[in-house]
Coordinates of C-alpha atoms in Angstrom, one line a residue:
X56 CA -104.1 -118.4 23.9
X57 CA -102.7 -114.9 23.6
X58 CA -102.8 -112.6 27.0
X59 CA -103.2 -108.8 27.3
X60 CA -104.0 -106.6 30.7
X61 CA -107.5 -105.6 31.7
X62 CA -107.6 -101.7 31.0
X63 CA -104.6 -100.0 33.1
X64 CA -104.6 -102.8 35.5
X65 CA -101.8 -105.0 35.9
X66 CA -104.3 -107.8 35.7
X67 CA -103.5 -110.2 32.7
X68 CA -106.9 -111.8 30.9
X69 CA -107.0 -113.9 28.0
X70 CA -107.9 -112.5 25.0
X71 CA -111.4 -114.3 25.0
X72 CA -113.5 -114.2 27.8
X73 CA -115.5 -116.8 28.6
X74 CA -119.6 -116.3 29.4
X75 CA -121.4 -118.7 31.2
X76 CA -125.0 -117.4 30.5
X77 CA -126.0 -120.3 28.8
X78 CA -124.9 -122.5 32.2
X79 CA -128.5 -123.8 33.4
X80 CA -130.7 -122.7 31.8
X81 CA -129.6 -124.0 27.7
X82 CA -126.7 -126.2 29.2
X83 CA -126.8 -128.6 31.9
X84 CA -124.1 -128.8 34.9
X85 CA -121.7 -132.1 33.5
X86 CA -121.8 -129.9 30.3
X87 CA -121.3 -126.9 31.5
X88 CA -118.2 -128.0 33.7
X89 CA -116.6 -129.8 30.9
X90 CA -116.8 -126.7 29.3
X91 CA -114.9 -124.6 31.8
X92 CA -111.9 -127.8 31.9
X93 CA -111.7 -127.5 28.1
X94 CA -111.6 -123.5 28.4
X95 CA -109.0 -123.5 31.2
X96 CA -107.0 -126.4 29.3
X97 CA -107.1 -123.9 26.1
X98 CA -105.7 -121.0 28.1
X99 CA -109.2 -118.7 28.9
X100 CA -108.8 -117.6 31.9
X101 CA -110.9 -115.1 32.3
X102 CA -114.7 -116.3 32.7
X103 CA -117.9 -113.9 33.4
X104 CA -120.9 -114.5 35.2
X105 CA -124.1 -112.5 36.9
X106 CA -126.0 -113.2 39.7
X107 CA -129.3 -112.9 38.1
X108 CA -128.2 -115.7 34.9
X109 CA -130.6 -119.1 35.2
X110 CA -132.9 -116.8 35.3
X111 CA -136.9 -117.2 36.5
X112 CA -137.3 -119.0 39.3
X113 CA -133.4 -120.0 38.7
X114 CA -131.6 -116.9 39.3
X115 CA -128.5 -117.8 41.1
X116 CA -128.2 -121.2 39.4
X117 CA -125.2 -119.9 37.0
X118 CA -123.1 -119.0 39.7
X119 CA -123.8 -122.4 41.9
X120 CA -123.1 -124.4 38.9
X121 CA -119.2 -122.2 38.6
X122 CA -119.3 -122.6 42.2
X123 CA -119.8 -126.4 42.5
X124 CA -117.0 -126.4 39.2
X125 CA -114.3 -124.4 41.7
X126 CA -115.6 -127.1 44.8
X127 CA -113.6 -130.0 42.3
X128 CA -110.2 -128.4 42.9
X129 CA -107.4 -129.0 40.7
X130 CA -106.4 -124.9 41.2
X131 CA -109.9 -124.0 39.3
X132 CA -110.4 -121.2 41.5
X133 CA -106.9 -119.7 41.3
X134 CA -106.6 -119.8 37.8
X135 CA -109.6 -118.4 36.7
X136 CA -110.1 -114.6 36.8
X137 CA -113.5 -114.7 38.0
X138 CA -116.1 -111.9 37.4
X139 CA -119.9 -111.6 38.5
X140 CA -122.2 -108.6 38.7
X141 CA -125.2 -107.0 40.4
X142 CA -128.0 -105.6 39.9
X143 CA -130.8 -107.5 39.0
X144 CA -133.8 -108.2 40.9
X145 CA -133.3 -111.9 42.3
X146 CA -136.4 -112.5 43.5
X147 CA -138.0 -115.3 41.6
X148 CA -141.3 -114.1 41.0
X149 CA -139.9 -110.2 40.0
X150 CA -141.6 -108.6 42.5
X151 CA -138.8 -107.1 44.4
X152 CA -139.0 -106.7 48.0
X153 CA -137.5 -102.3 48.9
X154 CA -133.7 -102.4 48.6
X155 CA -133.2 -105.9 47.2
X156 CA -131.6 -105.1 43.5
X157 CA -130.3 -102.0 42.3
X158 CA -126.8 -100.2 43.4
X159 CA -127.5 -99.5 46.6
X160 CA -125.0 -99.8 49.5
X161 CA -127.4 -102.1 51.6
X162 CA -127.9 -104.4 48.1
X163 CA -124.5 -104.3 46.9
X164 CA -123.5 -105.9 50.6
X165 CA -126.3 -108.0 50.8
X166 CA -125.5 -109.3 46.8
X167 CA -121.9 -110.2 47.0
X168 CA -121.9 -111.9 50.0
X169 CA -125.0 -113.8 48.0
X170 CA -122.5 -114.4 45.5
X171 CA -119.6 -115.4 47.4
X172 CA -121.5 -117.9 48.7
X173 CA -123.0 -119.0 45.6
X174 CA -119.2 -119.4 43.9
X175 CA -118.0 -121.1 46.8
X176 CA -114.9 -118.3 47.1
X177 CA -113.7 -115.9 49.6
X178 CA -113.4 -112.7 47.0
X179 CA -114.3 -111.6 43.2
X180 CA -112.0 -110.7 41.1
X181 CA -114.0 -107.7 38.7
X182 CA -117.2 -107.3 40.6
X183 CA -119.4 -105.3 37.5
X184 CA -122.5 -102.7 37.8
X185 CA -124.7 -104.8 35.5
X186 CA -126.4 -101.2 34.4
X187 CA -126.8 -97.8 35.7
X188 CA -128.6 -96.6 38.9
X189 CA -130.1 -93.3 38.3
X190 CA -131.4 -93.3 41.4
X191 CA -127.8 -93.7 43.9
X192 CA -124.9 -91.7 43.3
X193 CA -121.5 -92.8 42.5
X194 CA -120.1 -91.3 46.0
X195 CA -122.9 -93.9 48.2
X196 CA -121.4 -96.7 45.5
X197 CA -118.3 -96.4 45.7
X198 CA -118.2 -95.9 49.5
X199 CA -119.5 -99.6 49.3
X200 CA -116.8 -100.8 47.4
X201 CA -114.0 -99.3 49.6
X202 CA -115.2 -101.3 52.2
X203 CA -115.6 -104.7 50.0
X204 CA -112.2 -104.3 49.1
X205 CA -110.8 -103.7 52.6
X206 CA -112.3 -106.8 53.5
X207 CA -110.9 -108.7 50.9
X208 CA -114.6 -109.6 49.4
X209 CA -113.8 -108.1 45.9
X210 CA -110.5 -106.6 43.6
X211 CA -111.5 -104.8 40.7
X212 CA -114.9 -102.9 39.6
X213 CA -116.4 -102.5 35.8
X214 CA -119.6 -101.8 34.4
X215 CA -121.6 -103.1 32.1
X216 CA -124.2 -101.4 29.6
X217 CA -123.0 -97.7 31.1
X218 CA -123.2 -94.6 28.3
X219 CA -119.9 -92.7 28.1
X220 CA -121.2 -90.4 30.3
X221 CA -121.7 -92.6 33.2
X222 CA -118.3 -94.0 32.9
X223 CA -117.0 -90.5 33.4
X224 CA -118.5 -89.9 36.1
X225 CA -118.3 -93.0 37.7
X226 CA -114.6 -92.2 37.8
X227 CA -114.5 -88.6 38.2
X228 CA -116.6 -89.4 41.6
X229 CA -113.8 -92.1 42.4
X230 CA -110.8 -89.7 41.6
X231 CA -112.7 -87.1 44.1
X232 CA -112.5 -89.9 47.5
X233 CA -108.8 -90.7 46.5
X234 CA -107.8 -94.8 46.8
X235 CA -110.3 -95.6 44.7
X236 CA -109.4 -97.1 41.5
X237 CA -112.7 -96.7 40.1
X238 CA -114.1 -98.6 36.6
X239 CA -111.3 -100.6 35.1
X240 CA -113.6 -102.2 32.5
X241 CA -116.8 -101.7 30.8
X242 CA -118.9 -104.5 29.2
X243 CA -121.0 -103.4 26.7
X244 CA -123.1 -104.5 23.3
X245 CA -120.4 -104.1 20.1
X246 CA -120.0 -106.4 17.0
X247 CA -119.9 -105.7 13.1
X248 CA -123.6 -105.0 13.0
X249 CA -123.7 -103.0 15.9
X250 CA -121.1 -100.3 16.1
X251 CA -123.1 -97.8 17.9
X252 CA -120.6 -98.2 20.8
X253 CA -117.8 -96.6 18.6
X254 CA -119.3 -93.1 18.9
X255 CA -119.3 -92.6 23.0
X256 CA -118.6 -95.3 24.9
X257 CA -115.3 -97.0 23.8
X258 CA -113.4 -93.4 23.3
X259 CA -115.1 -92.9 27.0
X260 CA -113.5 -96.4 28.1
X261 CA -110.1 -95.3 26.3
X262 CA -109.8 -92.0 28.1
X263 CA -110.7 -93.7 31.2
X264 CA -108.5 -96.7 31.1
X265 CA -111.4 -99.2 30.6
X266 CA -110.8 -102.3 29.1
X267 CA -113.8 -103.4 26.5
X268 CA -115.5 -106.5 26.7
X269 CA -118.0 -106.7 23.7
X270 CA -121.0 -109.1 24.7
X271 CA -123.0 -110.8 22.0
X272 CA -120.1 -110.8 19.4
X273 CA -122.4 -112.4 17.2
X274 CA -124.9 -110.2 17.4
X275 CA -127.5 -113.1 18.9
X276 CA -126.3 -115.4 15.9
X277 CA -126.9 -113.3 12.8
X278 CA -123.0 -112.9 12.2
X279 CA -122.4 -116.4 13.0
X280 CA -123.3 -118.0 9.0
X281 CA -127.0 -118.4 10.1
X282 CA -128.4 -118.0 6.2
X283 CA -126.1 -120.7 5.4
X284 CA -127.4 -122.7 8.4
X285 CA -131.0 -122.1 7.2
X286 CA -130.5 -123.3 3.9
X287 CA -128.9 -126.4 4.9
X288 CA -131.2 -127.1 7.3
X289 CA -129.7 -126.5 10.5
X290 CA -130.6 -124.3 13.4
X291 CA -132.5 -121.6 12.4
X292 CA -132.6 -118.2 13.6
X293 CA -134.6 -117.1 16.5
X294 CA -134.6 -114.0 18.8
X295 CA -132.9 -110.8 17.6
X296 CA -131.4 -112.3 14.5
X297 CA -135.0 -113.8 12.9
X298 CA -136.7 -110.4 13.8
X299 CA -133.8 -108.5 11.9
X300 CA -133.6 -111.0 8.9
X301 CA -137.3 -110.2 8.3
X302 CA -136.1 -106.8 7.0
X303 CA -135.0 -107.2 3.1
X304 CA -132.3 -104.8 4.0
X305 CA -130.4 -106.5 6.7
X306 CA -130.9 -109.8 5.0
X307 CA -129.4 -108.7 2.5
X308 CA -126.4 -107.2 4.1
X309 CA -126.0 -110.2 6.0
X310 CA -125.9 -112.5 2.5
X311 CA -123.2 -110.4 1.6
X312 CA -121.3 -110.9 4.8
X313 CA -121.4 -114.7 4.1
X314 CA -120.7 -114.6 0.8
X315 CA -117.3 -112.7 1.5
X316 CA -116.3 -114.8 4.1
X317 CA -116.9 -118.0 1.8
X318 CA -114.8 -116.2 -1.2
X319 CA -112.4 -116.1 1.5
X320 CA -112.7 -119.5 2.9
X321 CA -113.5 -118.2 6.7
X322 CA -116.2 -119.0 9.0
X323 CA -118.6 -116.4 9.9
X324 CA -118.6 -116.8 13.6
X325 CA -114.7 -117.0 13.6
X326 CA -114.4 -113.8 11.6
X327 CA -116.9 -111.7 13.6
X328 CA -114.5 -112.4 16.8
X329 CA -111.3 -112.2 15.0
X330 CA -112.8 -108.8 14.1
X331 CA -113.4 -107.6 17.5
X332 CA -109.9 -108.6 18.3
X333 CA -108.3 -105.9 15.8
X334 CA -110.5 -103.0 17.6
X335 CA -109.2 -100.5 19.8
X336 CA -109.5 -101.1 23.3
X337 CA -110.6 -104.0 22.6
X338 CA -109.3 -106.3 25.6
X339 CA -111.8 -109.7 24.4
X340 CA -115.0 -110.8 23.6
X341 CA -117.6 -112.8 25.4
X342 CA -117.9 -116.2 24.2
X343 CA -121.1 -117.9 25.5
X344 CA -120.9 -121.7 23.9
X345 CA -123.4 -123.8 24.6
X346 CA -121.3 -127.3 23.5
X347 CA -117.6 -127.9 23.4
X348 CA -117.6 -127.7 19.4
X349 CA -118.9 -124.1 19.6
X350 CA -115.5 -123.3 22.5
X351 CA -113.7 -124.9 19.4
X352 CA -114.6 -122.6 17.2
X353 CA -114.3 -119.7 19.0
X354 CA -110.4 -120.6 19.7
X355 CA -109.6 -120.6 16.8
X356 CA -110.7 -117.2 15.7
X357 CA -107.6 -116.3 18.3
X358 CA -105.4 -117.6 15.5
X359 CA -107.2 -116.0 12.7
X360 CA -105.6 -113.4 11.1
X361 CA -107.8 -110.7 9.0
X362 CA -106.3 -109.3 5.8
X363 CA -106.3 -105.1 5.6
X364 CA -108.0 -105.9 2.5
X365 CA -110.9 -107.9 4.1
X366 CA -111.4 -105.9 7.0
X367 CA -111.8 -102.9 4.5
X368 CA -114.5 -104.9 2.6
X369 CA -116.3 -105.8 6.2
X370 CA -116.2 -102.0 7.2
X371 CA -117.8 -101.5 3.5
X372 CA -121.3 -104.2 4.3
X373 CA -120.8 -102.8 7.7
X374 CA -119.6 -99.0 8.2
X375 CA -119.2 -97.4 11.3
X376 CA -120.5 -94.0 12.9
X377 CA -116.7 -92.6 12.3
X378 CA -114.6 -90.5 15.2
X379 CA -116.8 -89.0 17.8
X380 CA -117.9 -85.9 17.5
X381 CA -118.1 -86.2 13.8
X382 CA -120.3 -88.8 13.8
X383 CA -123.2 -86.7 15.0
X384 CA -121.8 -83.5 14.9
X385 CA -121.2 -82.5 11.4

């Protein structure tokens, strides 16, 4: 496993982050804790959570599952770099009772304690903003956080799913009180078919010091060889990726995708990740495997190096915006 720090921190994450959305609800708790062994054994240390995933009536479930995993010992707890985030509406039914999701100073006390207890740990390592509250500001938030850190509760903050903008003045408001270290990462949606991230909120998270953690690097499985799958009668595609290989036009894009990679002799999956891992800023993606042979996979595209010729023919079947402003501007 290679190593790099998390934004400016001095916090050292492994290059792939684990994600444990798939814990509960798609992958039972034996499974899911012989997935964490095999990703600690491999080197990933870094492993991200919510307190909304297990979802429904199971919201919560995720973390009790990590929780029960760091209750085993063996140094689990103090090897992992563990990070969780708030936001959601826990209650099972949806109907939220005043002050109980959001980024409120009464619900971002009342949701880390939840989560603390949850885990089964005394403190959070990156404690994220799962998405932006319009409706508190930044000074009431972060006042909220000074205290969780006094007390030992929580380390670092990111975000997740924030705009450029927000990130700047998330930590514009944070240089203002002084002591505050403000965002140190941001987690956002970015992967070869989706580069929309390039124009705004990467450069934001460069100029701030943010490290990127790109969720869905497989763009909900359409980068990971599912044509290939289809036709020889594997999983098919469902969600996001069926709805965008009913358009001629993606499909088509995608064939050519695969077809590369098979010229090549690399897995699609692998190659989306390896990918990510050449962009700037880039500090690892989310890997969210519901088996031990998908983890397998996803290690090895650690060790994969892309040629400057076939990440030119990638950016060719999927170009970016370009440098921000020109993207939009001109």
């Amino acid at each position: 496993m290679k190593y790099t720090q998390l934004g400016r921190t001095g916090l050292k994450v492994s290059r792939l982050v684990l994600g444990t959305m798939n814990f509960g609800p798609q992958t039972d708790e034996a499974d899911s804790h012989a997935i964490m062994d095999a990703a600690l054994a491999s080197g990933i240390n870094y492993f991200d959570t919510a307190n909304v995933y297990g979802w429904g009536e199971n919201k919560g479930r995720t973390e009790e599952i990590i929780g029960n995993w760091f209750a085993r010992g063996g140094e689990r707890r103090d090897k992992v770099v563990l990070a969780t985030k708030v936001y959601g509406n826990m209650a099972a039914d949806g109907d939220a009772w005043p002050n109980h999701d959001k980024l409120s100073a009464l619900n971002i006390r009342r949701a880390v304690d939840a989560s603390l207890k949850r885990l089964r740990t005394d403190y959070i390592d990156v404690y994220q903003f799962h998405h932006v509250d319009r409706g508190t500001p930044f000074d009431e938030i972060w006042q909220a956080i000074d205290v969780l850190v006094q007390q030992g509760k929580i380390l670092y903050v990111g975000s997740s799913n924030f705009p450029g903008y927000k990130i700047a003045q998330a930590n514009e408001a944070a240089a203002r009180r002084g002591g505050t270290i403000g965002l140190v990462s941001e987690q956002c949606l970015y992967n070869l078919a989706e580069r929309r991230a390039e124009m705004e909120v990467i450069p934001a998270a460069q100029e701030y010091g943010l490290g990127v953690i790109p969720w869905s690097p497989l763009n909900g499985g359409l980068l990971g060889g599912v044509i290939r799958k289809e036709a020889q009668g594997g999983r098919r595609a469902s969600g996001r990726a069926a709805e965008s290989l009913a358009d001629t036009s993606i499909r088509a894009q995608i064939q050519s995708y695969e077809d590369l990679l098979d010229k090549h002799g690399i897995e699609p999956g692998e190659a989306a990740l390896a990918w990510l891992l050449t962009r700037p800023g880039v500090t690892g993606p989310i890997v969210g495997p519901r088996t031990a042979q998908q983890l397998d996979s996803a290690l090895r595209a650690v060790e994969l190096e892309l040629s400057q010729e076939l990440l030119s023919a990638l950016d060719e079947i999927f170009p970016g915006p370009g440098p921000s402003p020109e993207a939009f501007a001109w």
